[in-house]
mmCIF file of C-alpha atoms in Angstrom:
data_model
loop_
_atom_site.group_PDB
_atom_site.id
_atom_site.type_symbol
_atom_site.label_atom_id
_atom_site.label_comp_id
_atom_site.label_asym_id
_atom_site.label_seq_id
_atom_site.Cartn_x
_atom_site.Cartn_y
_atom_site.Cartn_z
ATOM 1 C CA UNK A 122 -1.344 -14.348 -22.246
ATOM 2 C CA UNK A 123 0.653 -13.006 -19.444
ATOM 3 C CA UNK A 124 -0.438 -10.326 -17.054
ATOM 4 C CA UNK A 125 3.090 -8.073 -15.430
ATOM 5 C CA UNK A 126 2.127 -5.280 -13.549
ATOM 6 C CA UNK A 127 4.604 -2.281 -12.451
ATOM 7 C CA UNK A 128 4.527 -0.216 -9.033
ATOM 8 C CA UNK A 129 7.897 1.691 -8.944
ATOM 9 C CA UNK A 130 8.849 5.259 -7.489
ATOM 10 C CA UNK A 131 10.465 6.249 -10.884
ATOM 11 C CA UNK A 132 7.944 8.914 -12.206
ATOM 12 C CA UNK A 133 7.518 9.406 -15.519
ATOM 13 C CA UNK A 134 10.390 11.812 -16.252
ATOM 14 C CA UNK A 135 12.840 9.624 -17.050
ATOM 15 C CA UNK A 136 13.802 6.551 -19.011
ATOM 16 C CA UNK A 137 12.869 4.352 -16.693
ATOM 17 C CA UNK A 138 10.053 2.642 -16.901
ATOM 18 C CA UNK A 139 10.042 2.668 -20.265
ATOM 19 C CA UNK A 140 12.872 1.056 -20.541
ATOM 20 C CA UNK A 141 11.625 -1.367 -18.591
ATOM 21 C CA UNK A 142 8.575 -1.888 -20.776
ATOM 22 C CA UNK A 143 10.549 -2.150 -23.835
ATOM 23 C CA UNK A 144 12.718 -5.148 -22.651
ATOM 24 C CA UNK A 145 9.433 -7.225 -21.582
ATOM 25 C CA UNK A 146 7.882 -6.972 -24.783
ATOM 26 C CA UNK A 147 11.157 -7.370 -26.336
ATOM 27 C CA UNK A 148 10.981 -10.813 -24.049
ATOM 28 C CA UNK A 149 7.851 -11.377 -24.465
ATOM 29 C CA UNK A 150 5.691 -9.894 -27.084
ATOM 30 C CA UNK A 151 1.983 -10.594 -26.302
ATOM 31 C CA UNK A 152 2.664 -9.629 -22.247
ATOM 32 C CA UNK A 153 -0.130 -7.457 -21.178
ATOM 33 C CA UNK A 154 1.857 -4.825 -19.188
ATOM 34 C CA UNK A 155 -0.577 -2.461 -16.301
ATOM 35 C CA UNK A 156 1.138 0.410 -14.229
ATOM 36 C CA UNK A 157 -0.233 0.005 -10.957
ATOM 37 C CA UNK A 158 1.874 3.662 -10.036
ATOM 38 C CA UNK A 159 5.041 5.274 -10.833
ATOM 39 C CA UNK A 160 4.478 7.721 -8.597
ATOM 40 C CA UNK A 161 5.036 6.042 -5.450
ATOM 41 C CA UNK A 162 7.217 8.522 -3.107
ATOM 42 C CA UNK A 163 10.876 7.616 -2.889
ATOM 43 C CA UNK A 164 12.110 4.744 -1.197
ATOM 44 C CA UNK A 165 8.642 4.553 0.884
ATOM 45 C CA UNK A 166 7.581 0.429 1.269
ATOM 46 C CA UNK A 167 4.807 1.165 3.203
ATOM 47 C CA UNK A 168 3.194 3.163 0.820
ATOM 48 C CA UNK A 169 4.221 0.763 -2.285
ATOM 49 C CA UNK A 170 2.421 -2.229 0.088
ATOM 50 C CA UNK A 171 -0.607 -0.505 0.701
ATOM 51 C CA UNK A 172 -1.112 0.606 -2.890
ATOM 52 C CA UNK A 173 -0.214 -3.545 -3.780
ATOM 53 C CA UNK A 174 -1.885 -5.026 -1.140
ATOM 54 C CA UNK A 175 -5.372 -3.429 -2.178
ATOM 55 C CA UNK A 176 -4.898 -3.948 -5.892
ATOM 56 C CA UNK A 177 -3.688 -7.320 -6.571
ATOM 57 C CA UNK A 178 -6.450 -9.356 -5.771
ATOM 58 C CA UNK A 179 -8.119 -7.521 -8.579
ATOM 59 C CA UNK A 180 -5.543 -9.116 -11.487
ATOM 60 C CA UNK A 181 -6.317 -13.269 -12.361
ATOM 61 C CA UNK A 182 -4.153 -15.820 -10.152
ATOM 62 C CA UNK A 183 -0.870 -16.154 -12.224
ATOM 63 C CA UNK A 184 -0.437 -11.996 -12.285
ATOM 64 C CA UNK A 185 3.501 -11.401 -12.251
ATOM 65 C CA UNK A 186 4.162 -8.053 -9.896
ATOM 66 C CA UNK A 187 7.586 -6.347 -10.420
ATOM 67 C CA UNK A 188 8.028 -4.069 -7.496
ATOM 68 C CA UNK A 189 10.483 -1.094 -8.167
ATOM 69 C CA UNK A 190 11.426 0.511 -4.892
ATOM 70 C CA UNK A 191 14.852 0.690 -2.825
ATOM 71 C CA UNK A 192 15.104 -2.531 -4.940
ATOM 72 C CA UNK A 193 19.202 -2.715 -5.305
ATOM 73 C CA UNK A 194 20.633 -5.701 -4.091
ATOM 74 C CA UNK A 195 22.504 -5.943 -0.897
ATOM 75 C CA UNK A 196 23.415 -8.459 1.569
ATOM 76 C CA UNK A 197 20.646 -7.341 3.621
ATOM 77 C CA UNK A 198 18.369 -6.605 0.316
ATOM 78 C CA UNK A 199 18.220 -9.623 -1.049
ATOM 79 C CA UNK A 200 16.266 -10.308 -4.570
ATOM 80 C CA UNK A 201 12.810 -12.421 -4.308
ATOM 81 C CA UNK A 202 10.141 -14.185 -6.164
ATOM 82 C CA UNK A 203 7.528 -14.638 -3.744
ATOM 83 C CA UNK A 204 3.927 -16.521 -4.551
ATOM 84 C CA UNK A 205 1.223 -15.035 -2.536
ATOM 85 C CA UNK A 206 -2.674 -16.473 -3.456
ATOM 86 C CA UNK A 207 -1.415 -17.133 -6.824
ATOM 87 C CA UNK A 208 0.094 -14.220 -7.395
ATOM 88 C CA UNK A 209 4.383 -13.712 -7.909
ATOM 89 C CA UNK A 210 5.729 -10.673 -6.414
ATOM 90 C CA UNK A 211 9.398 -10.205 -7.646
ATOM 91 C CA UNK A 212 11.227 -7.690 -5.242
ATOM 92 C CA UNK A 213 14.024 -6.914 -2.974
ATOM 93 C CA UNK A 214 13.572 -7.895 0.372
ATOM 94 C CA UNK A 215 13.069 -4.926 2.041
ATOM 95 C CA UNK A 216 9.879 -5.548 3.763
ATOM 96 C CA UNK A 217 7.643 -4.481 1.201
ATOM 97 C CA UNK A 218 6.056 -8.538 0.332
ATOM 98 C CA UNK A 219 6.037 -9.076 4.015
ATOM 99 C CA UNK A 220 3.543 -6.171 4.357
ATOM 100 C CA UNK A 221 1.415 -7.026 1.155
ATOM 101 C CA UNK A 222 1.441 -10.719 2.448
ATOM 102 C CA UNK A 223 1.087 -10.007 6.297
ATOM 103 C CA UNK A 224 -1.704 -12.797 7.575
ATOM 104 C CA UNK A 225 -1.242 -14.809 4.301
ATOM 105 C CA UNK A 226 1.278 -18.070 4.046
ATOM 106 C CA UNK A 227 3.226 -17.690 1.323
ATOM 107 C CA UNK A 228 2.719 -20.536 -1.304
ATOM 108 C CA UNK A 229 6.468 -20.148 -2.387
ATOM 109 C CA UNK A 230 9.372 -18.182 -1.008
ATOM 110 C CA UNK A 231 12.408 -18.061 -3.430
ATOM 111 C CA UNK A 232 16.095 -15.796 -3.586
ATOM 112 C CA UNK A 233 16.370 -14.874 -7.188
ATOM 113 C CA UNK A 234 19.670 -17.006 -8.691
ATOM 114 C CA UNK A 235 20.806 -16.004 -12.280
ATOM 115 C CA UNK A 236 24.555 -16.002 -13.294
ATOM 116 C CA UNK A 237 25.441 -12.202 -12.801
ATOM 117 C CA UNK A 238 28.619 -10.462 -13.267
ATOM 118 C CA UNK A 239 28.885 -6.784 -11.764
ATOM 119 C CA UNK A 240 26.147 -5.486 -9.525
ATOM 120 C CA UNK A 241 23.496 -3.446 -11.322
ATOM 121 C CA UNK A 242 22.501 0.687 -10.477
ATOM 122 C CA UNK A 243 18.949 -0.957 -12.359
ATOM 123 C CA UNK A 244 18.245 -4.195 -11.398
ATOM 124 C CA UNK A 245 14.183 -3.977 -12.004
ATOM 125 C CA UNK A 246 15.487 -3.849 -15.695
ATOM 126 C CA UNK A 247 18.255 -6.119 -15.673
ATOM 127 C CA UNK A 248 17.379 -9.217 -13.233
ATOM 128 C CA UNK A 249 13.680 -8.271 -12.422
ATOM 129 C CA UNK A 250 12.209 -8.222 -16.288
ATOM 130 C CA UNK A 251 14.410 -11.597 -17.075
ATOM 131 C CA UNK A 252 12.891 -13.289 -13.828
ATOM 132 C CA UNK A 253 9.320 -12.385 -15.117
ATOM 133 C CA UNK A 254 9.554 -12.747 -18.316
ATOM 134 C CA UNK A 255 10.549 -16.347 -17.754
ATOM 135 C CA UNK A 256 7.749 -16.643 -15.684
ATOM 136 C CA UNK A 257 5.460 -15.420 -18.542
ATOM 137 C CA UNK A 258 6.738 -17.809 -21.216
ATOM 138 C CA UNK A 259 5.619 -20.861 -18.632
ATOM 139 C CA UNK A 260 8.885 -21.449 -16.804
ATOM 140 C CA UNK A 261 9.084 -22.099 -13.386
ATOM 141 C CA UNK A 262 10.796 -20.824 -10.551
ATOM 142 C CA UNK A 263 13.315 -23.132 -9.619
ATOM 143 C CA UNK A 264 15.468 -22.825 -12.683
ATOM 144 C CA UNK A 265 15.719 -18.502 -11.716
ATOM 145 C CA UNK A 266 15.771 -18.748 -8.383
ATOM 146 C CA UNK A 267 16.637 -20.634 -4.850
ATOM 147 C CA UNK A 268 14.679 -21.459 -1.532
ATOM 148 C CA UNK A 269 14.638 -18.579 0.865
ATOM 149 C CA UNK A 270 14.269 -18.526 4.616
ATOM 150 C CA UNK A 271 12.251 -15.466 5.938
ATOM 151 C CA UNK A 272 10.843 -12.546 4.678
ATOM 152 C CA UNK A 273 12.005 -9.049 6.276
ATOM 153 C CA UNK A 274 9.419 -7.656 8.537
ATOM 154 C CA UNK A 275 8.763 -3.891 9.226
ATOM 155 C CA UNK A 276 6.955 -3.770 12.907
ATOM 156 C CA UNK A 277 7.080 -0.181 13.238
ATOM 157 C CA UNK A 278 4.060 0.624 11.791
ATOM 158 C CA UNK A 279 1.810 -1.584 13.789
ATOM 159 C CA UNK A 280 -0.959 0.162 15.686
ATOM 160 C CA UNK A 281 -0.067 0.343 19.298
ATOM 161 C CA UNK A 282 -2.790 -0.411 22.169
ATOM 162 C CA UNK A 283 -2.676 1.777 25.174
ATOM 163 C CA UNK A 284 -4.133 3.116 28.061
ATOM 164 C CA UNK A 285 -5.612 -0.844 29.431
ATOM 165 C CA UNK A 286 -7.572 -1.195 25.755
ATOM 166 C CA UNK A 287 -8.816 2.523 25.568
ATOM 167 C CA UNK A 288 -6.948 3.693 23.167
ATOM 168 C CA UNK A 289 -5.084 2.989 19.968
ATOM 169 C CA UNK A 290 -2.660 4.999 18.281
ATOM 170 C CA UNK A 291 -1.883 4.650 14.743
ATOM 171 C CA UNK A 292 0.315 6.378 11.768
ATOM 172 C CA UNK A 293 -0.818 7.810 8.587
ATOM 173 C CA UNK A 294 0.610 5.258 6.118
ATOM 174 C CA UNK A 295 -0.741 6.856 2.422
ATOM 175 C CA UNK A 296 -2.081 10.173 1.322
ATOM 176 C CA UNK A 297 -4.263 9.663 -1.949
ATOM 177 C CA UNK A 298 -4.368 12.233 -5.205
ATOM 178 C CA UNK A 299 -7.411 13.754 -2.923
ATOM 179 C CA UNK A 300 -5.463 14.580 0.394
ATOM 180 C CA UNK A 301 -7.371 11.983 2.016
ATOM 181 C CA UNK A 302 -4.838 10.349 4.743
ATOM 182 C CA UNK A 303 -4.837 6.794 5.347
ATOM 183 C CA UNK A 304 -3.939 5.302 8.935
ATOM 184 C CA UNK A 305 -3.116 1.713 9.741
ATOM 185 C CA UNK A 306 -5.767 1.082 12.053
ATOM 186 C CA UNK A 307 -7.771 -1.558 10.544
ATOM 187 C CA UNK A 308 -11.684 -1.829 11.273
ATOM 188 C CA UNK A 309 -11.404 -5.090 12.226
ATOM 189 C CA UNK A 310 -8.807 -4.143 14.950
ATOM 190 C CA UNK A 311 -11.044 -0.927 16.066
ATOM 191 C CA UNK A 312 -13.902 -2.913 16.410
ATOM 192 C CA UNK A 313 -12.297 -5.625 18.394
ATOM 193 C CA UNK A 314 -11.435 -2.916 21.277
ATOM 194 C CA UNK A 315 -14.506 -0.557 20.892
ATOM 195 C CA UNK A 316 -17.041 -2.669 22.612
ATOM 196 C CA UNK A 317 -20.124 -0.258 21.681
ATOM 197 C CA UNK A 318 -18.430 2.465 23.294
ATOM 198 C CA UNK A 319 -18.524 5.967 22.136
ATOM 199 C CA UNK A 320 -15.205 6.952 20.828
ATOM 200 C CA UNK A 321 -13.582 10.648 19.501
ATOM 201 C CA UNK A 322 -10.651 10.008 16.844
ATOM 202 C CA UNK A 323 -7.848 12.935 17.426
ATOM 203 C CA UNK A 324 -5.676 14.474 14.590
ATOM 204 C CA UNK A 325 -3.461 17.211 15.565
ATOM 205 C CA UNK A 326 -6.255 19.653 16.848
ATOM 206 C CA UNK A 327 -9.518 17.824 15.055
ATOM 207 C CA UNK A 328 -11.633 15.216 16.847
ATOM 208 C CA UNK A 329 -14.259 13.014 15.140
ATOM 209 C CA UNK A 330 -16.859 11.162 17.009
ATOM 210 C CA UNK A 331 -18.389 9.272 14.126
ATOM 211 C CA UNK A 332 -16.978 7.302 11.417
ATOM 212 C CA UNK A 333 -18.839 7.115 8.045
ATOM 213 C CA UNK A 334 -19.527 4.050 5.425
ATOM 214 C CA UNK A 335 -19.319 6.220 2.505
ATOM 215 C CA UNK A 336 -18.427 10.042 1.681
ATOM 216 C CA UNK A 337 -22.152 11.059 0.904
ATOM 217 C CA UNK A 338 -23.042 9.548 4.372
ATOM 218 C CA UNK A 339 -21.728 12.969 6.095
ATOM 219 C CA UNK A 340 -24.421 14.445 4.594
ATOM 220 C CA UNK A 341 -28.169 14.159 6.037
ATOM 221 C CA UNK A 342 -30.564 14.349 3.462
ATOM 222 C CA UNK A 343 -33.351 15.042 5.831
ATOM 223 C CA UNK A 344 -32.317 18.531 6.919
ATOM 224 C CA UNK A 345 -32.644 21.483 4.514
ATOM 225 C CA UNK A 346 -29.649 22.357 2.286
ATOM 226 C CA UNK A 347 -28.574 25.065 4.595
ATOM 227 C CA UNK A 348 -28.368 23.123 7.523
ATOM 228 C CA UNK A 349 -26.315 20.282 6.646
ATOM 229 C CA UNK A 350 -22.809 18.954 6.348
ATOM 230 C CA UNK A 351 -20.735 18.998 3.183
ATOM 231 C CA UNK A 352 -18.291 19.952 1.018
ATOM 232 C CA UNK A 353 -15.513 21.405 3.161
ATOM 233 C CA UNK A 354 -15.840 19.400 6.404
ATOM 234 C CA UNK A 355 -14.091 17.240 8.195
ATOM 235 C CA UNK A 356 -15.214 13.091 8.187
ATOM 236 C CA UNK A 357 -13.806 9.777 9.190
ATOM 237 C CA UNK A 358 -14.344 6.865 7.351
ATOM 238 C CA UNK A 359 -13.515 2.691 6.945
ATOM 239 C CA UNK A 360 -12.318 3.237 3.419
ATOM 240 C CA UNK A 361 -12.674 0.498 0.401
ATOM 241 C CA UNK A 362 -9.825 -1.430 2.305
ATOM 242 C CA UNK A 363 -10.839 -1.523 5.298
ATOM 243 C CA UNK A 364 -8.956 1.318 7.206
ATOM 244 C CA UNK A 365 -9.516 4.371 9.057
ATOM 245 C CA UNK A 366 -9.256 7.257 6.858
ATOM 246 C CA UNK A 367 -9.362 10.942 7.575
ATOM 247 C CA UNK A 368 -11.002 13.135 4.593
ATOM 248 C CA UNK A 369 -12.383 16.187 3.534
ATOM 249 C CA UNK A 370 -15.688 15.762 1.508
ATOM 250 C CA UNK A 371 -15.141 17.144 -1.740
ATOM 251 C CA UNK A 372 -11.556 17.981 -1.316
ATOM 252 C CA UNK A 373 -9.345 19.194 -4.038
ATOM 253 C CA UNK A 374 -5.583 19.681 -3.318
ATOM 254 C CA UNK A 375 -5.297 22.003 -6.375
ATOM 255 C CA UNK A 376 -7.965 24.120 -4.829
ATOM 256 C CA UNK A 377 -9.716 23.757 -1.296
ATOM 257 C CA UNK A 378 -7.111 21.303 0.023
ATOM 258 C CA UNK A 379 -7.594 18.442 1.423
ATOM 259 C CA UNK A 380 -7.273 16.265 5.316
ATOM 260 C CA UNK A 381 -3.441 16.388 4.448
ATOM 261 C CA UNK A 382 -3.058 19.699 3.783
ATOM 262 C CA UNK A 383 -5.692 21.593 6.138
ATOM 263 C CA UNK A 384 -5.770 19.638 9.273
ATOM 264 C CA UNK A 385 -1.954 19.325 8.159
ATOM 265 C CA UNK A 386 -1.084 15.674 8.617
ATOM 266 C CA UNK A 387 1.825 14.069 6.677
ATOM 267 C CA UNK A 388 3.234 10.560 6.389
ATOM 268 C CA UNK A 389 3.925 8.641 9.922
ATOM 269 C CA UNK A 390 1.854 11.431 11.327
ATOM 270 C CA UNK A 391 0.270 9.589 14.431
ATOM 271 C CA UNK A 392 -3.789 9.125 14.744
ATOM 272 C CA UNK A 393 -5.447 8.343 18.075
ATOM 273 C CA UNK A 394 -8.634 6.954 18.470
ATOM 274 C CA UNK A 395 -9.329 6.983 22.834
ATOM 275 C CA UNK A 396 -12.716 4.959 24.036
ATOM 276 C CA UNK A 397 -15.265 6.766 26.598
#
């Protein structure tokens, strides 16, 4: 039974992605269809990779993964089937794979190849669904599509080293339903330059000089309730993924706020992080 996940910036308003539901059962009756998000913001790969990149391991080897974002085709947006760790990512080529599959080989790199007539305004609907539905009844990928040379990279979001090693400065790359923010810097990378030294991270006019395993670690248990950290401060943390994020503990956008809103940080918003 075939597994097709969906990460578009379509909302829910609209037609869209139920249309696009509709015609891969219509293709394919038993598919099991999972909405990774629909509310990824407009035209924004960065954000569609991050959300991708940490979910897909999570789905069995063979997962298809239609990706709906700044996905017309162009000249310079060409339409892919890529196979990363088992997994097909159907796309444009606007960078977004290259991100989810940054480090990895990719086990097949393919330019989508069906007969077309007119270019499509909806081409997640009209050439994506066909490519994966093929894909889910067992066919393979050389009869929908062609060998491709190289994935589009997107370089400006790499963390930049500075200052002879003593300081990195990263972007905000993903702001969660909580206002947490997400930056690019990777523990592995801020390990690899912080050789035991202390360190403060600076956002706008916040610095942190400790970064946290978990939320509840802020708080320490052994001082009296009065005394200690909690809801409402500031903490850093490696998150699930592995990357520096910026939160408030217990934050609620529809209330208190949260990192994004009261330290006011938005997307691309740079991070530093400066070794003593």
């Amino acid at each position: 039974m075939a597994i097709i996940t969906l990460t578009t910036d379509f909302g829910h308003k609209d037609h869209f992605v139920a249309a696009i539901k509709g015609a891969i059962l219509k293709e394919v009756q038993t598919a099991i269809i999972v909405d990774i998000s629909h509310g990824v913001s407009p035209f924004n790969i960065q954000e569609c990779a991050y959300l991708l990149k940490n979910v897909y391991r999570s789905f069995p080897k063979g997962t298809i993964h239609i990706i709906g974002i700044d996905s017309e085709w162009s000249p310079e947006n060409e339409h892919i089937v890529v196979m990363v760790d088992g997994h097909y990512f159907i796309s444009a080529d606007n960078g977004v794979v290259s991100l989810i599959a940054k480090g990895i080989q990719p086990q097949k790199l393919t330019e989508i190849n069906l007969p077309l007539g007119e270019p499509t305004s909806f081409p997640v609907l009209e050439i994506f669904v066909k490519v994966a539905a093929h894909l889910a009844r067992g066919g393979t990928l050389e009869v929908v599509s062609k060998p491709f040379g190289k994935l589009k990279e997107i370089r400006d979001f790499e963390p930049r080293i500075a200052n002879q090693g003593k300081t990195i400065m990263g972007n905000i790359i993903y702001i969660d339903n909580y206002g947490n923010v997400v930056t690019n810097i990777e523990k592995v990378l801020f390990e690899a330059y912080r050789n035991g030294r202390d360190f403060e991270i600076i956002a706008r006019t916040e610095k942190v000089k400790t970064i946290h395993h978990s939320y509840n670690d802020i708080i320490n248990y052994d001082l009296d309730k009065t005394q200690r950290r909690g809801p409402g401060d500031l903490l850093a943390l490696f998150n699930s993924s592995g990357y520096i994020e910026l939160a408030i503990y217990k934050s609620d956008l529809n209330s208190v706020g949260g990192a994004s809103t009261l330290v006011g940080l938005s997307y691309r918003d740079v991070i530093t992080i400066n070794f003593l």
